[in-house]
Coordinates of N, CA and C in Angstrom, one line a residue:
M1 N 0.6 -14.5 -9.1 CA -0.5 -13.8 -9.7 C -0.2 -13.8 -11.3
S2 N -0.6 -15.0 -11.9 CA -0.3 -15.2 -13.3 C -1.2 -14.4 -14.1
T3 N -2.3 -13.8 -13.6 CA -3.2 -13.1 -14.4 C -2.7 -11.8 -14.8
L4 N -1.6 -11.3 -14.1 CA -1.0 -10.0 -14.5 C -0.2 -10.2 -15.7
G5 N 0.2 -11.3 -16.1 CA 1.0 -11.6 -17.2 C 1.8 -12.8 -17.1
K6 N 2.3 -13.2 -18.2 CA 3.1 -14.5 -18.3 C 4.4 -14.4 -17.6
K7 N 5.0 -13.1 -17.8 CA 6.3 -13.0 -17.2 C 6.3 -12.5 -15.8
A8 N 7.3 -12.8 -15.0 CA 7.4 -12.3 -13.7 C 7.3 -10.7 -13.7
W9 N 6.7 -10.1 -12.8 CA 6.5 -8.6 -12.9 C 7.9 -7.9 -12.8
W10 N 8.8 -8.4 -12.2 CA 10.2 -7.7 -12.1 C 10.9 -7.7 -13.3
T11 N 10.5 -8.5 -14.3 CA 11.3 -8.6 -15.5 C 10.8 -7.6 -16.6
L12 N 9.7 -7.0 -16.3 CA 9.2 -6.0 -17.2 C 9.6 -4.5 -16.8
P13 N 10.4 -3.9 -17.6 CA 10.8 -2.6 -17.3 C 9.8 -1.5 -17.0
A14 N 8.6 -1.7 -17.6 CA 7.5 -0.7 -17.4 C 7.1 -0.6 -15.9
N15 N 7.3 -1.7 -15.2 CA 6.9 -1.7 -13.8 C 7.8 -0.9 -12.8
F16 N 8.9 -0.4 -13.5 CA 9.8 0.4 -12.7 C 9.8 1.9 -13.2
H17 N 9.0 2.2 -14.2 CA 8.9 3.6 -14.6 C 8.0 4.2 -13.6
S18 N 8.2 5.5 -13.4 CA 7.4 6.4 -12.5 C 7.0 5.7 -11.2
P19 N 7.9 5.5 -10.4 CA 7.5 4.9 -9.1 C 6.6 5.7 -8.3
L20 N 5.8 5.1 -7.5 CA 4.9 5.8 -6.6 C 5.7 6.2 -5.4
V21 N 5.6 7.6 -5.1 CA 6.3 8.0 -3.9 C 5.4 8.9 -3.1
F22 N 5.3 8.6 -1.8 CA 4.5 9.3 -0.9 C 5.1 9.2 0.5
Y23 N 4.4 10.1 1.4 CA 4.9 10.1 2.7 C 3.7 9.6 3.7
M24 N 4.2 9.0 4.8 CA 3.2 8.6 5.8 C 3.7 8.8 7.1
E25 N 2.9 9.0 8.1 CA 3.2 9.3 9.5 C 4.0 7.9 10.0
E26 N 4.8 8.0 10.9 CA 5.6 6.9 11.5 C 4.7 6.0 12.1
D27 N 3.7 6.4 12.9 CA 2.7 5.5 13.6 C 2.0 4.7 12.7
Q28 N 1.5 5.3 11.5 CA 0.8 4.6 10.5 C 1.6 3.6 9.8
E29 N 3.0 3.8 9.6 CA 3.9 2.9 9.0 C 4.0 1.7 9.9
K30 N 4.1 2.0 11.2 CA 4.2 0.8 12.2 C 2.9 0.0 12.2
H31 N 1.8 0.6 12.1 CA 0.5 0.0 12.1 C 0.4 -1.0 10.8
I32 N 0.8 -0.5 9.7 CA 0.6 -1.2 8.5 C 1.7 -2.3 8.4
F33 N 3.0 -1.9 8.5 CA 4.1 -2.8 8.2 C 4.7 -3.5 9.4
G34 N 4.2 -3.1 10.6 CA 4.6 -3.8 11.8 C 5.8 -3.1 12.5
H35 N 6.0 -3.4 13.7 CA 7.3 -2.9 14.4 C 8.4 -3.5 13.8
G36 N 9.4 -2.8 13.5 CA 10.6 -3.3 12.7 C 10.3 -3.8 11.4
D37 N 9.2 -3.3 10.7 CA 8.7 -3.8 9.4 C 8.5 -5.2 9.4
T38 N 8.0 -5.8 10.4 CA 7.7 -7.3 10.4 C 6.9 -7.8 9.3
Y39 N 5.9 -7.0 8.9 CA 5.0 -7.5 7.7 C 5.4 -7.0 6.3
L40 N 6.5 -6.2 6.2 CA 6.9 -5.5 5.0 C 7.1 -6.7 3.9
H41 N 7.9 -7.6 4.2 CA 8.2 -8.7 3.2 C 7.0 -9.4 2.7
C42 N 6.1 -9.9 3.6 CA 4.9 -10.6 3.2 C 4.0 -9.7 2.3
I43 N 3.8 -8.4 2.7 CA 3.0 -7.5 2.0 C 3.6 -7.4 0.5
E44 N 5.0 -7.3 0.4 CA 5.6 -7.2 -0.9 C 5.3 -8.4 -1.7
L45 N 5.6 -9.7 -1.1 CA 5.3 -10.9 -1.8 C 3.9 -11.0 -2.3
H46 N 2.9 -10.8 -1.3 CA 1.5 -11.0 -1.6 C 1.0 -9.9 -2.6
S47 N 1.5 -8.8 -2.7 CA 1.0 -7.7 -3.7 C 1.8 -7.6 -4.8
H48 N 2.9 -8.4 -5.0 CA 3.8 -8.4 -6.2 C 4.3 -6.9 -6.4
I49 N 4.8 -6.3 -5.4 CA 5.5 -5.0 -5.5 C 6.7 -4.9 -4.6
L50 N 7.5 -3.9 -4.9 CA 8.7 -3.7 -4.1 C 8.5 -2.4 -3.4
I51 N 8.6 -2.4 -2.1 CA 8.3 -1.2 -1.2 C 9.6 -0.8 -0.5
Q52 N 10.1 0.4 -0.6 CA 11.2 1.0 0.1 C 10.7 2.0 1.1
L53 N 11.0 1.8 2.4 CA 10.7 2.7 3.4 C 11.9 3.4 3.9
E54 N 11.8 4.7 3.9 CA 12.9 5.6 4.3 C 12.5 6.5 5.3
P55 N 12.9 6.4 6.6 CA 12.5 7.4 7.6 C 13.1 8.8 7.3
W56 N 12.3 9.8 7.5 CA 12.6 11.2 7.4 C 12.6 11.8 8.7
F57 N 13.7 12.6 9.1 CA 13.8 13.3 10.3 C 13.0 14.6 10.3
T58 N 11.7 14.4 10.5 CA 10.9 15.6 10.6 C 10.2 15.6 12.1
A59 N 9.6 16.8 12.3 CA 8.9 17.0 13.6 C 7.9 15.9 13.9
T60 N 7.1 15.4 12.8 CA 6.2 14.5 13.0 C 6.6 12.9 12.7
G61 N 8.0 12.9 12.3 CA 8.4 11.5 12.1 C 7.9 10.8 10.9
Q62 N 7.9 11.4 9.7 CA 7.3 10.9 8.5 C 8.3 9.8 7.9
T63 N 7.7 8.9 7.1 CA 8.6 8.0 6.3 C 8.1 8.1 4.9
Q64 N 9.2 8.2 4.0 CA 9.0 8.3 2.6 C 8.9 6.8 2.2
V65 N 7.8 6.7 1.3 CA 7.5 5.2 0.9 C 7.6 5.3 -0.7
T66 N 8.5 4.4 -1.2 CA 8.7 4.4 -2.6 C 8.2 3.0 -3.1
V67 N 7.3 2.9 -4.1 CA 6.8 1.6 -4.5 C 6.9 1.5 -6.0
V68 N 7.4 0.3 -6.4 CA 7.5 -0.1 -7.8 C 6.8 -1.5 -8.0
G69 N 6.3 -1.7 -9.2 CA 5.6 -2.9 -9.5 C 4.4 -2.5 -10.4
P70 N 3.6 -3.6 -10.7 CA 2.5 -3.4 -11.6 C 1.6 -2.2 -11.2
Q71 N 1.1 -1.5 -12.1 CA 0.3 -0.3 -11.8 C -1.0 -0.6 -10.9
R72 N -1.7 -1.6 -11.2 CA -2.9 -1.9 -10.4 C -2.4 -2.2 -9.0
A73 N -1.4 -3.0 -8.8 CA -0.9 -3.4 -7.5 C -0.5 -2.1 -6.7
R74 N 0.2 -1.2 -7.3 CA 0.6 0.0 -6.7 C -0.7 0.9 -6.3
Q75 N -1.6 1.0 -7.1 CA -2.8 1.7 -6.9 C -3.6 0.9 -5.6
W76 N -3.6 -0.3 -5.7 CA -4.2 -1.1 -4.6 C -3.7 -0.7 -3.3
L77 N -2.3 -0.8 -3.2 CA -1.5 -0.5 -2.0 C -1.9 0.9 -1.5
L78 N -1.9 1.8 -2.4 CA -2.1 3.3 -2.0 C -3.4 3.4 -1.4
A79 N -4.5 2.8 -2.0 CA -5.9 2.9 -1.6 C -6.0 2.1 -0.2
M80 N -5.3 1.1 0.0 CA -5.4 0.4 1.3 C -4.8 1.3 2.4
I81 N -3.6 1.9 2.2 CA -3.1 2.8 3.1 C -3.9 4.0 3.4
Q82 N -4.4 4.6 2.3 CA -5.4 5.8 2.6 C -6.6 5.4 3.4
S83 N -7.2 4.2 3.1 CA -8.3 3.7 3.7 C -8.1 3.4 5.2
V84 N -6.9 2.8 5.5 CA -6.5 2.6 6.9 C -6.5 3.8 7.6
G85 N -6.0 4.9 7.0 CA -5.7 6.1 7.7 C -7.0 7.1 7.6
S86 N -8.1 6.7 7.1 CA -9.3 7.5 6.9 C -10.0 7.7 8.3
Q87 N -10.5 8.9 8.4 CA -11.4 9.2 9.5 C -12.8 8.6 9.4
N88 N -13.2 8.2 8.2 CA -14.5 7.7 7.9 C -14.5 6.2 8.3
S89 N -15.3 5.9 9.2 CA -15.4 4.4 9.8 C -15.6 3.4 8.7
Y90 N -16.4 3.7 7.7 CA -16.6 2.7 6.6 C -15.2 2.4 5.9
Y91 N -14.6 3.6 5.4 CA -13.4 3.4 4.7 C -12.2 2.8 5.5
K92 N -12.2 3.1 6.8 CA -11.2 2.6 7.6 C -11.3 1.1 7.8
S93 N -12.6 0.6 8.0 CA -12.8 -0.8 8.2 C -12.5 -1.6 6.9
Q94 N -12.8 -0.9 5.8 CA -12.4 -1.5 4.4 C -11.0 -1.7 4.2
G95 N -10.2 -0.6 4.7 CA -8.8 -0.6 4.6 C -8.2 -1.7 5.6
L96 N -8.8 -1.8 6.7 CA -8.2 -2.8 7.7 C -8.5 -4.2 7.2
E97 N -9.6 -4.4 6.4 CA -9.8 -5.7 5.9 C -8.8 -6.0 4.8
M98 N -8.5 -4.9 3.9 CA -7.6 -5.0 2.9 C -6.2 -5.4 3.5
L99 N -5.8 -4.7 4.5 CA -4.5 -5.0 5.2 C -4.5 -6.4 5.7
K100 N -5.5 -6.9 6.3 CA -5.5 -8.2 6.8 C -5.4 -9.3 5.7
N101 N -6.1 -8.9 4.6 CA -6.0 -9.8 3.4 C -4.7 -10.0 2.9
V102 N -4.0 -8.8 2.6 CA -2.6 -8.8 2.0 C -1.6 -9.3 3.0
R103 N -1.8 -9.4 4.2 CA -0.8 -9.9 5.1 C -0.9 -11.5 5.1
S104 N -2.2 -11.9 4.9 CA -2.4 -13.4 5.0 C -2.3 -14.3 3.7
Q105 N -2.4 -13.6 2.6 CA -2.5 -14.4 1.3 C -2.2 -13.4 0.1
P106 N -1.8 -14.0 -1.0 CA -1.6 -13.2 -2.3 C -2.8 -12.6 -2.7
L107 N -2.6 -11.4 -3.3 CA -3.7 -10.6 -3.9 C -4.2 -11.4 -5.2
T108 N -5.4 -11.4 -5.5 CA -5.9 -12.0 -6.7 C -6.2 -10.9 -7.7
S109 N -6.5 -11.3 -8.9 CA -6.9 -10.3 -10.0 C -8.2 -9.6 -9.5
G110 N -9.1 -10.4 -8.8 CA -10.4 -9.8 -8.3 C -10.1 -8.8 -7.3
D111 N -9.1 -8.9 -6.4 CA -8.7 -7.9 -5.3 C -8.3 -6.6 -6.1
L112 N -7.4 -6.9 -7.2 CA -7.0 -5.7 -7.8 C -7.9 -5.0 -8.8
A113 N -8.9 -5.8 -9.2 CA -9.9 -5.2 -10.1 C -11.0 -4.4 -9.3
G114 N -11.1 -4.8 -8.0 CA -12.2 -4.2 -7.1 C -12.0 -2.7 -7.0
N115 N -13.0 -2.1 -6.4 CA -12.9 -0.8 -6.3 C -11.9 -0.4 -5.2
T116 N -10.8 0.3 -5.7 CA -9.7 0.7 -4.8 C -9.8 2.2 -4.5
M117 N -10.8 2.8 -4.9 CA -10.9 4.3 -4.7 C -11.3 4.5 -3.2
V118 N -10.8 5.6 -2.6 CA -11.2 6.0 -1.3 C -11.9 7.3 -1.3
E119 N -12.6 7.6 -0.3 CA -13.3 8.8 -0.2 C -12.3 10.0 -0.4
P120 N -12.6 11.0 -1.2 CA -11.7 12.1 -1.3 C -11.6 12.9 0.0
D121 N -10.4 13.4 0.3 CA -10.2 14.1 1.5 C -10.7 15.6 1.2
T122 N -12.0 15.9 1.7 CA -12.6 17.1 1.5 C -12.4 18.0 2.7
G123 N -11.9 17.5 3.7 CA -11.7 18.3 5.0 C -13.0 18.1 5.9
H124 N -13.9 17.4 5.4 CA -15.1 17.2 6.2 C -15.1 15.8 6.7
Q125 N -15.6 15.6 7.9 CA -15.7 14.2 8.5 C -17.1 13.7 8.1
N126 N -17.2 12.4 7.7 CA -18.5 11.7 7.4 C -18.4 10.6 8.3
E127 N -19.4 10.4 9.1 CA -19.5 9.2 9.9 C -20.8 8.4 9.7

């Protein structure tokens, strides 16, 4: 992804400041990253980010996710994960398409510049 800059993303200290940290349910982790994290490496390579998954021993089996890398790529990954987990069928299908894309090919500047905002969680279901 040369359009993110001339240097490799991991050589820029700014990409490691303020890592993105969030929690996800264990079943969603398996859905996105695959059983045994089968797709983790290709998602990291294709999105130009580093992802650390750390299981937490909670009643619901949550996983702490820590992400470092270029800001736009981190935002894209979070939007994809939120979309995949959405109750709204439009956002869910958008997220599944994003997941399919990042598993099969590197993200482009167009992917990262696209609308990565998901529907805000208002507590209401829209179908």
